PDB file of C-alpha atoms in Angstrom:
ATOM      1  CA  VAL X   1      11.939   7.603   1.720  1.00 42.00           C
ATOM      2  CA  GLY X   2      11.820   4.087   3.333  1.00 44.00           C
ATOM      3  CA  THR X   3      14.744   1.585   2.445  1.00 42.00           C
ATOM      4  CA  ARG X   4      15.655  -2.216   3.740  1.00 46.00           C
ATOM      5  CA  SER X   5      18.176  -1.534   5.532  1.00 44.00           C
ATOM      6  CA  ALA X   6      19.114   1.888   6.544  1.00 44.00           C
ATOM      7  CA  GLY X   7      15.764   2.916   8.008  1.00 46.00           C
ATOM      8  CA  LEU X   8      13.979   6.190   6.587  1.00 46.00           C
ATOM      9  CA  LEU X   9      15.928   8.440   4.869  1.00 44.00           C
ATOM     10  CA  SER X  10      15.306  12.380   4.277  1.00 42.00           C
ATOM     11  CA  VAL X  11      15.555  14.040   0.468  1.00 39.00           C
ATOM     12  CA  SER X  12      14.959  17.510   2.001  1.00 43.00           C
ATOM     13  CA  ARG X  13      19.267  17.524   3.169  1.00 40.00           C
ATOM     14  CA  PRO X  14      21.006  14.851   0.963  1.00 37.00           C
ATOM     15  CA  TRP X  15      19.929  11.373   2.052  1.00 34.00           C
ATOM     16  CA  VAL X  16      20.310  12.173   5.784  1.00 40.00           C
ATOM     17  CA  SER X  17      19.227   8.991   7.980  1.00 43.00           C
ATOM     18  CA  VAL X  18      16.388  10.191  10.026  1.00 45.00           C
ATOM     19  CA  MET X  19      15.271   7.113  11.386  1.00 48.00           C
ATOM     20  CA  GLY X  20      18.228   4.560  11.089  1.00 48.00           C
ATOM     21  CA  PRO X  21      20.376   3.316  13.575  1.00 43.00           C
ATOM     22  CA  ARG X  22      19.027   5.189  16.559  1.00 48.00           C
ATOM     23  CA  TRP X  23      15.855   2.577  16.294  1.00 47.00           C
ATOM     24  CA  GLY X  24      17.993  -0.282  17.791  1.00 48.00           C
ATOM     25  CA  ALA X  25      21.428  -2.202  17.442  1.00 44.00           C
ATOM     26  CA  ARG X  26      20.811  -2.592  13.924  1.00 51.00           C
ATOM     27  CA  PRO X  27      19.010  -0.366  11.423  1.00 57.00           C
ATOM     28  CA  LEU X  28      15.542  -1.931  10.617  1.00 65.00           C
ATOM     29  CA  SER X  29      13.684  -2.163   7.179  1.00 77.00           C
ATOM     30  CA  VAL X  30      10.938   0.321   6.602  1.00 80.00           C
ATOM     31  CA  THR X  31       8.171  -1.358   4.432  1.00 80.00           C
ATOM     32  CA  ALA X  32       5.725   1.593   4.571  1.00 83.00           C
ATOM     33  CA  VAL X  33       5.731   5.610   5.548  1.00 86.00           C
ATOM     34  CA  ALA X  34       2.643   7.917   6.238  1.00 88.00           C
ATOM     35  CA  ARG X  35       1.904  11.382   7.307  1.00 89.00           C
ATOM     36  CA  LEU X  36      -0.650  11.710  10.764  1.00 91.00           C
ATOM     37  CA  PRO X  37      -2.922  14.990  10.456  1.00 92.00           C
ATOM     38  CA  ASP X  38      -0.813  15.995  13.251  1.00 91.00           C
ATOM     39  CA  GLY X  39       2.017  16.029  10.949  1.00 90.00           C
ATOM     40  CA  ARG X  40       4.113  13.410  12.317  1.00 89.00           C
ATOM     41  CA  MET X  41       5.393  10.594  10.087  1.00 89.00           C
ATOM     42  CA  VAL X  42       4.590   6.855  10.851  1.00 90.00           C
ATOM     43  CA  ALA X  43       6.662   4.017   9.601  1.00 88.00           C
ATOM     44  CA  ALA X  44       6.093   0.065   9.334  1.00 88.00           C
ATOM     45  CA  THR X  45       9.240  -1.248  10.228  1.00 84.00           C
ATOM     46  CA  GLU X  46       9.784  -5.371  10.517  1.00 82.00           C
ATOM     47  CA  ASP X  47       8.836  -5.486  13.921  1.00 82.00           C
ATOM     48  CA  GLY X  48       5.982  -2.757  14.324  1.00 90.00           C
ATOM     49  CA  LEU X  49       5.086   1.117  13.910  1.00 92.00           C
ATOM     50  CA  ARG X  50       7.528   4.026  14.806  1.00 89.00           C
ATOM     51  CA  THR X  51       6.303   7.652  14.795  1.00 90.00           C
ATOM     52  CA  TRP X  52       8.709  10.451  14.225  1.00 84.00           C
ATOM     53  CA  ASP X  53       8.167  13.969  15.410  1.00 82.00           C
ATOM     54  CA  GLY X  54      11.373  15.619  13.314  1.00 77.00           C
ATOM     55  CA  THR X  55      13.515  15.028  16.267  1.00 78.00           C
ATOM     56  CA  SER X  56      13.467  11.491  17.387  1.00 76.00           C
ATOM     57  CA  PRO X  57      11.600   8.130  16.727  1.00 80.00           C
ATOM     58  CA  VAL X  58       9.227   6.867  19.165  1.00 87.00           C
ATOM     59  CA  PRO X  59       7.599   2.966  19.110  1.00 90.00           C
ATOM     60  CA  VAL X  60       4.539   2.686  18.968  1.00 93.00           C
ATOM     61  CA  PRO X  61       3.473  -0.080  21.806  1.00 94.00           C
ATOM     62  CA  GLY X  62       1.229  -2.693  21.328  1.00 95.00           C
ATOM     63  CA  TRP X  63       2.030  -4.434  18.145  1.00 94.00           C
ATOM     64  CA  SER X  64       1.575  -8.014  18.863  1.00 93.00           C
ATOM     65  CA  PRO X  65       3.764 -10.926  17.405  1.00 90.00           C
ATOM     66  CA  ALA X  66       0.913 -12.780  15.929  1.00 89.00           C
ATOM     67  CA  TRP X  67       0.228 -10.163  13.595  1.00 90.00           C
ATOM     68  CA  GLY X  68       4.230 -10.883  11.953  1.00 87.00           C
ATOM     69  CA  ARG X  69       5.620  -7.799  10.608  1.00 87.00           C
ATOM     70  CA  PRO X  70       3.532  -4.607   8.835  1.00 88.00           C
ATOM     71  CA  ARG X  71       3.399  -4.371   5.040  1.00 82.00           C
ATOM     72  CA  SER X  72       1.366  -1.245   4.117  1.00 81.00           C
ATOM     73  CA  LEU X  73      -0.520   1.601   6.048  1.00 86.00           C
ATOM     74  CA  LEU X  74      -3.145   3.782   5.103  1.00 83.00           C
ATOM     75  CA  VAL X  75      -4.157   6.763   7.080  1.00 87.00           C
ATOM     76  CA  GLU X  76      -7.924   7.150   7.577  1.00 85.00           C
ATOM     77  CA  PRO X  77      -9.968  10.645   7.368  1.00 82.00           C
ATOM     78  CA  ASP X  78     -10.034  10.399  11.124  1.00 87.00           C
ATOM     79  CA  GLY X  79      -6.432  10.046  11.574  1.00 90.00           C
ATOM     80  CA  SER X  80      -6.678   6.335  12.586  1.00 92.00           C
ATOM     81  CA  VAL X  81      -4.191   4.538  10.480  1.00 93.00           C
ATOM     82  CA  LEU X  82      -4.956   1.010   8.880  1.00 88.00           C
ATOM     83  CA  VAL X  83      -2.006  -1.344   8.782  1.00 90.00           C
ATOM     84  CA  SER X  84      -1.730  -4.479   6.797  1.00 85.00           C
ATOM     85  CA  TRP X  85       0.351  -7.342   7.835  1.00 86.00           C
ATOM     86  CA  GLU X  86       2.278 -10.608   6.869  1.00 83.00           C
ATOM     87  CA  ARG X  87       3.372 -13.539   8.709  1.00 81.00           C
ATOM     88  CA  ALA X  88       4.170 -16.839   6.158  1.00 75.00           C
ATOM     89  CA  ALA X  89       1.461 -17.262   4.291  1.00 69.00           C
ATOM     90  CA  SER X  90      -0.926 -15.689   6.194  1.00 77.00           C
ATOM     91  CA  GLY X  91      -2.196 -12.078   6.863  1.00 80.00           C
ATOM     92  CA  GLY X  92      -4.671  -9.764   7.901  1.00 83.00           C
ATOM     93  CA  LEU X  93      -5.356  -5.847   8.868  1.00 86.00           C
ATOM     94  CA  VAL X  94      -5.427  -3.951  12.025  1.00 91.00           C
ATOM     95  CA  ARG X  95      -6.077  -0.314  12.903  1.00 92.00           C
ATOM     96  CA  TRP X  96      -3.970   1.878  15.276  1.00 95.00           C
ATOM     97  CA  SER X  97      -6.098   5.032  16.903  1.00 93.00           C
ATOM     98  CA  THR X  98      -5.388   6.902  20.118  1.00 88.00           C
ATOM     99  CA  SER X  99      -7.385   4.112  21.777  1.00 91.00           C
ATOM    100  CA  GLY X 100      -4.851   1.698  20.576  1.00 94.00           C
ATOM    101  CA  TRP X 101      -5.204  -1.436  18.112  1.00 96.00           C
ATOM    102  CA  THR X 102      -7.886  -2.909  16.878  1.00 92.00           C
ATOM    103  CA  PRO X 103      -8.093  -6.645  14.732  1.00 91.00           C
ATOM    104  CA  LEU X 104     -10.280  -6.263  11.572  1.00 88.00           C
ATOM    105  CA  LEU X 105      -9.036  -9.248   9.529  1.00 84.00           C
ATOM    106  CA  SER X 106      -6.986 -12.277   9.668  1.00 83.00           C
ATOM    107  CA  GLU X 107      -6.978 -14.356   6.754  1.00 79.00           C
ATOM    108  CA  GLU X 108      -4.855 -17.522   5.749  1.00 72.00           C
ATOM    109  CA  ARG X 109      -3.769 -15.797   2.483  1.00 72.00           C
ATOM    110  CA  GLY X 110      -2.641 -12.173   3.271  1.00 69.00           C
ATOM    111  CA  ALA X 111      -3.293  -9.063   1.116  1.00 74.00           C
ATOM    112  CA  ARG X 112      -0.458  -7.441  -0.655  1.00 77.00           C
ATOM    113  CA  ALA X 113      -2.151  -4.157  -1.307  1.00 81.00           C
ATOM    114  CA  PHE X 114      -5.303  -1.859  -0.188  1.00 80.00           C
ATOM    115  CA  ALA X 115      -6.807   1.349  -1.428  1.00 84.00           C
ATOM    116  CA  PHE X 116      -9.320   3.387   0.036  1.00 81.00           C
ATOM    117  CA  GLN X 117     -12.955   4.266  -1.582  1.00 85.00           C
ATOM    118  CA  GLY X 118     -15.119   5.965   0.655  1.00 80.00           C
ATOM    119  CA  ARG X 119     -15.857   3.767   3.757  1.00 80.00           C
ATOM    120  CA  ASP X 120     -14.740   0.600   1.976  1.00 86.00           C
ATOM    121  CA  VAL X 121     -10.994  -0.957   1.384  1.00 86.00           C
ATOM    122  CA  TRP X 122     -10.100  -2.779  -1.492  1.00 90.00           C
ATOM    123  CA  LEU X 123      -7.454  -5.569  -1.071  1.00 87.00           C
ATOM    124  CA  GLY X 124      -5.202  -7.010  -3.420  1.00 89.00           C
ATOM    125  CA  TYR X 125      -3.627 -10.749  -2.944  1.00 86.00           C
ATOM    126  CA  GLU X 126      -0.812 -12.823  -4.434  1.00 84.00           C
ATOM    127  CA  ASP X 127      -3.039 -15.223  -6.749  1.00 85.00           C
ATOM    128  CA  GLY X 128      -4.269 -11.995  -8.707  1.00 87.00           C
ATOM    129  CA  SER X 129      -7.898 -11.259  -6.732  1.00 89.00           C
ATOM    130  CA  VAL X 130      -9.176  -8.539  -5.430  1.00 91.00           C
ATOM    131  CA  THR X 131     -11.769  -8.049  -2.959  1.00 91.00           C
ATOM    132  CA  ARG X 132     -13.952  -5.241  -1.369  1.00 91.00           C
ATOM    133  CA  MET X 133     -14.441  -5.118   2.687  1.00 88.00           C
ATOM    134  CA  SER X 134     -16.663  -1.999   3.971  1.00 87.00           C
ATOM    135  CA  LEU X 135     -15.747  -0.806   7.224  1.00 79.00           C
ATOM    136  CA  LEU X 136     -18.836   0.271   8.375  1.00 79.00           C
ATOM    137  CA  ASN X 137     -19.981  -3.050   9.422  1.00 76.00           C
ATOM    138  CA  GLU X 138     -19.202  -4.577  13.176  1.00 72.00           C
ATOM    139  CA  LYS X 139     -17.356  -7.792  11.680  1.00 75.00           C
ATOM    140  CA  PRO X 140     -15.869  -6.480   8.174  1.00 75.00           C
ATOM    141  CA  ARG X 141     -15.498  -9.359   5.734  1.00 81.00           C
ATOM    142  CA  PRO X 142     -13.827  -9.213   2.368  1.00 83.00           C
ATOM    143  CA  GLU X 143     -16.341  -9.990  -0.622  1.00 88.00           C
ATOM    144  CA  PRO X 144     -14.671 -11.137  -3.591  1.00 86.00           C
ATOM    145  CA  HIS X 145     -14.862  -8.864  -6.838  1.00 90.00           C
ATOM    146  CA  ARG X 146     -15.030 -10.741 -10.285  1.00 85.00           C
ATOM    147  CA  ALA X 147     -13.296  -8.621 -13.182  1.00 85.00           C
ATOM    148  CA  ASP X 148     -13.204  -9.842 -16.612  1.00 88.00           C
ATOM    149  CA  GLY X 149     -10.083  -9.363 -18.653  1.00 91.00           C
ATOM    150  CA  ALA X 150      -8.039  -7.941 -15.651  1.00 91.00           C
ATOM    151  CA  CYS X 151      -4.048  -8.764 -15.731  1.00 91.00           C
ATOM    152  CA  ARG X 152      -2.652 -12.172 -14.290  1.00 88.00           C
ATOM    153  CA  GLY X 153      -0.342 -12.304 -11.384  1.00 89.00           C
ATOM    154  CA  ALA X 154      -0.101 -11.142  -7.951  1.00 90.00           C
ATOM    155  CA  VAL X 155      -1.469  -7.823  -7.163  1.00 91.00           C
ATOM    156  CA  GLY X 156       1.165  -5.297  -5.668  1.00 87.00           C
ATOM    157  CA  ALA X 157      -0.506  -2.034  -5.800  1.00 90.00           C
ATOM    158  CA  LEU X 158      -4.159  -0.436  -5.785  1.00 91.00           C
ATOM    159  CA  ALA X 159      -5.258   2.977  -6.061  1.00 92.00           C
ATOM    160  CA  VAL X 160      -8.728   3.949  -6.983  1.00 92.00           C
ATOM    161  CA  ALA X 161      -9.974   7.377  -8.905  1.00 90.00           C
ATOM    162  CA  GLY X 162     -12.735   9.848  -8.409  1.00 86.00           C
ATOM    163  CA  ASP X 163     -14.710   8.273 -10.777  1.00 87.00           C
ATOM    164  CA  GLY X 164     -14.479   4.969  -8.822  1.00 89.00           C
ATOM    165  CA  THR X 165     -12.284   3.112 -11.567  1.00 92.00           C
ATOM    166  CA  LEU X 166      -9.888   0.929  -9.700  1.00 94.00           C
ATOM    167  CA  TYR X 167      -6.304   0.365 -10.955  1.00 94.00           C
ATOM    168  CA  ALA X 168      -4.599  -3.001  -9.831  1.00 94.00           C
ATOM    169  CA  GLY X 169      -0.711  -3.304 -10.512  1.00 92.00           C
ATOM    170  CA  THR X 170       0.188  -6.700 -11.328  1.00 92.00           C
ATOM    171  CA  GLU X 171       2.988  -8.656 -12.057  1.00 89.00           C
ATOM    172  CA  HIS X 172       1.880  -8.964 -15.933  1.00 89.00           C
ATOM    173  CA  GLY X 173       0.798  -5.457 -16.165  1.00 90.00           C
ATOM    174  CA  LEU X 174      -1.790  -2.540 -14.778  1.00 92.00           C
ATOM    175  CA  SER X 175      -5.526  -3.469 -14.418  1.00 94.00           C
ATOM    176  CA  VAL X 176      -8.049  -0.979 -15.060  1.00 94.00           C
ATOM    177  CA  ILE X 177     -11.444  -1.667 -13.051  1.00 94.00           C
ATOM    178  CA  ARG X 178     -14.824  -0.703 -13.908  1.00 90.00           C
ATOM    179  CA  ARG X 179     -17.396  -2.604 -12.071  1.00 85.00           C
ATOM    180  CA  ASP X 180     -17.219  -5.943 -13.550  1.00 86.00           C
ATOM    181  CA  GLN X 181     -15.097  -5.286 -16.400  1.00 91.00           C
ATOM    182  CA  ALA X 182     -11.331  -4.533 -16.882  1.00 93.00           C
ATOM    183  CA  ARG X 183      -8.972  -3.961 -19.536  1.00 92.00           C
ATOM    184  CA  CYS X 184      -4.952  -4.987 -19.146  1.00 93.00           C
ATOM    185  CA  LEU X 185      -2.911  -2.444 -20.323  1.00 92.00           C
ATOM    186  CA  VAL X 186       0.855  -3.298 -20.508  1.00 87.00           C
ATOM    187  CA  PRO X 187       4.153  -1.333 -19.934  1.00 80.00           C
ATOM    188  CA  PRO X 188       6.326  -0.503 -22.410  1.00 71.00           C
ATOM    189  CA  GLY X 189       9.956  -2.119 -21.802  1.00 67.00           C
ATOM    190  CA  THR X 190      12.743  -4.350 -22.377  1.00 54.00           C
ATOM    191  CA  GLU X 191      14.214  -4.707 -18.608  1.00 60.00           C
ATOM    192  CA  ARG X 192      13.640  -7.555 -16.616  1.00 61.00           C
ATOM    193  CA  ASP X 193      10.244  -7.632 -15.108  1.00 64.00           C
ATOM    194  CA  ALA X 194       8.669  -4.478 -17.228  1.00 71.00           C
ATOM    195  CA  THR X 195       5.388  -5.711 -17.079  1.00 81.00           C
ATOM    196  CA  ARG X 196       5.209  -5.531 -13.231  1.00 85.00           C
ATOM    197  CA  VAL X 197       3.493  -2.262 -11.867  1.00 88.00           C
ATOM    198  CA  SER X 198       4.857  -2.438  -7.845  1.00 83.00           C
ATOM    199  CA  ALA X 199       2.965   1.415  -7.160  1.00 85.00           C
ATOM    200  CA  ILE X 200       0.366   3.761  -8.422  1.00 89.00           C
ATOM    201  CA  LEU X 201      -1.020   7.073  -7.372  1.00 87.00           C
ATOM    202  CA  ALA X 202      -4.517   8.217  -9.059  1.00 88.00           C
ATOM    203  CA  THR X 203      -4.753  12.113  -8.341  1.00 82.00           C
ATOM    204  CA  ALA X 204      -7.588  14.257  -7.555  1.00 75.00           C
ATOM    205  CA  THR X 205      -7.230  15.374 -11.521  1.00 78.00           C
ATOM    206  CA  GLY X 206      -7.842  12.067 -12.983  1.00 79.00           C
ATOM    207  CA  ARG X 207      -4.313  11.273 -13.857  1.00 85.00           C
ATOM    208  CA  VAL X 208      -2.430   8.117 -12.810  1.00 89.00           C
ATOM    209  CA  TRP X 209       1.101   7.513 -12.151  1.00 88.00           C
ATOM    210  CA  MET X 210       2.748   4.324 -11.480  1.00 86.00           C
ATOM    211  CA  GLY X 211       6.214   2.751 -11.034  1.00 80.00           C
ATOM    212  CA  PRO X 212       7.254  -0.169 -13.252  1.00 72.00           C
ATOM    213  CA  PRO X 213      10.985  -1.162 -13.335  1.00 70.00           C
ATOM    214  CA  ALA X 214      11.479   0.873 -16.353  1.00 65.00           C
ATOM    215  CA  GLY X 215      10.974   4.225 -14.422  1.00 72.00           C
ATOM    216  CA  LEU X 216       8.230   6.378 -13.563  1.00 80.00           C
ATOM    217  CA  VAL X 217       4.917   6.545 -15.952  1.00 84.00           C
ATOM    218  CA  SER X 218       1.866   8.140 -16.469  1.00 86.00           C
ATOM    219  CA  LEU X 219      -1.464   6.700 -17.890  1.00 87.00           C
ATOM    220  CA  ARG X 220      -2.854   8.881 -20.490  1.00 84.00           C
ATOM    221  CA  GLY X 221      -5.922   6.713 -21.870  1.00 82.00           C
ATOM    222  CA  ASP X 222      -4.684   3.451 -23.256  1.00 82.00           C
ATOM    223  CA  ARG X 223      -1.121   4.975 -23.528  1.00 85.00           C
ATOM    224  CA  PHE X 224       1.892   4.892 -20.714  1.00 85.00           C
ATOM    225  CA  VAL X 225       4.049   8.024 -21.004  1.00 84.00           C
ATOM    226  CA  ARG X 226       7.399   8.070 -19.142  1.00 79.00           C
ATOM    227  CA  LEU X 227       8.321  11.081 -16.786  1.00 71.00           C
ATOM    228  CA  THR X 228      11.003  11.989 -19.416  1.00 57.00           C
ATOM    229  CA  GLU X 229       8.486  12.377 -22.391  1.00 48.00           C
ATOM    230  CA  GLY X 230       6.856  15.255 -20.386  1.00 44.00           C
TER     231      GLY X 230
END
């Protein structure tokens, strides 16, 4: 589990810190965590990436200060890692592999979320828009994707289902996007920011899980079901 001040915590034993103060004089904020094909964990921190093999954290060399801080991670099928970064109002995408770092994208506006669909990657932005970019191109460029009926507000999470449906979590609900059409579904709840969807998981069985402030819920048709409801 990545935290903002205590590094990376393990829940196999009650909240044991496995990547905390040992990373430096102060605990680092962990913004994303992923597992590499060789079993190691890789974590995005405020000043780059670190791997952990179960015994000690190892900084990944080569992170450029020009990239600001890494925000999210996505492991590709060949084991390389896509890293989105943000700095002030800009952002971009780089790839880390055994051969080092490869910059893929730098924009005035930075992507806040991304998800794979084959060899394409979807990117979500602060202004609520989404783009699609092919990783097969020598110089990948995101292409705008218009979806009438999508929710308004910043995109904070993306996931693609097996049937190609794109799910975009926004500040004002969940956009279910099929080609150029979308539906905006609003989670239930009266809590502050109750409509915000900040995390999404689309499973191989077609089930969709998400994390609005009200707690973990799943999507069944157009209906949200809380975890406690089965």
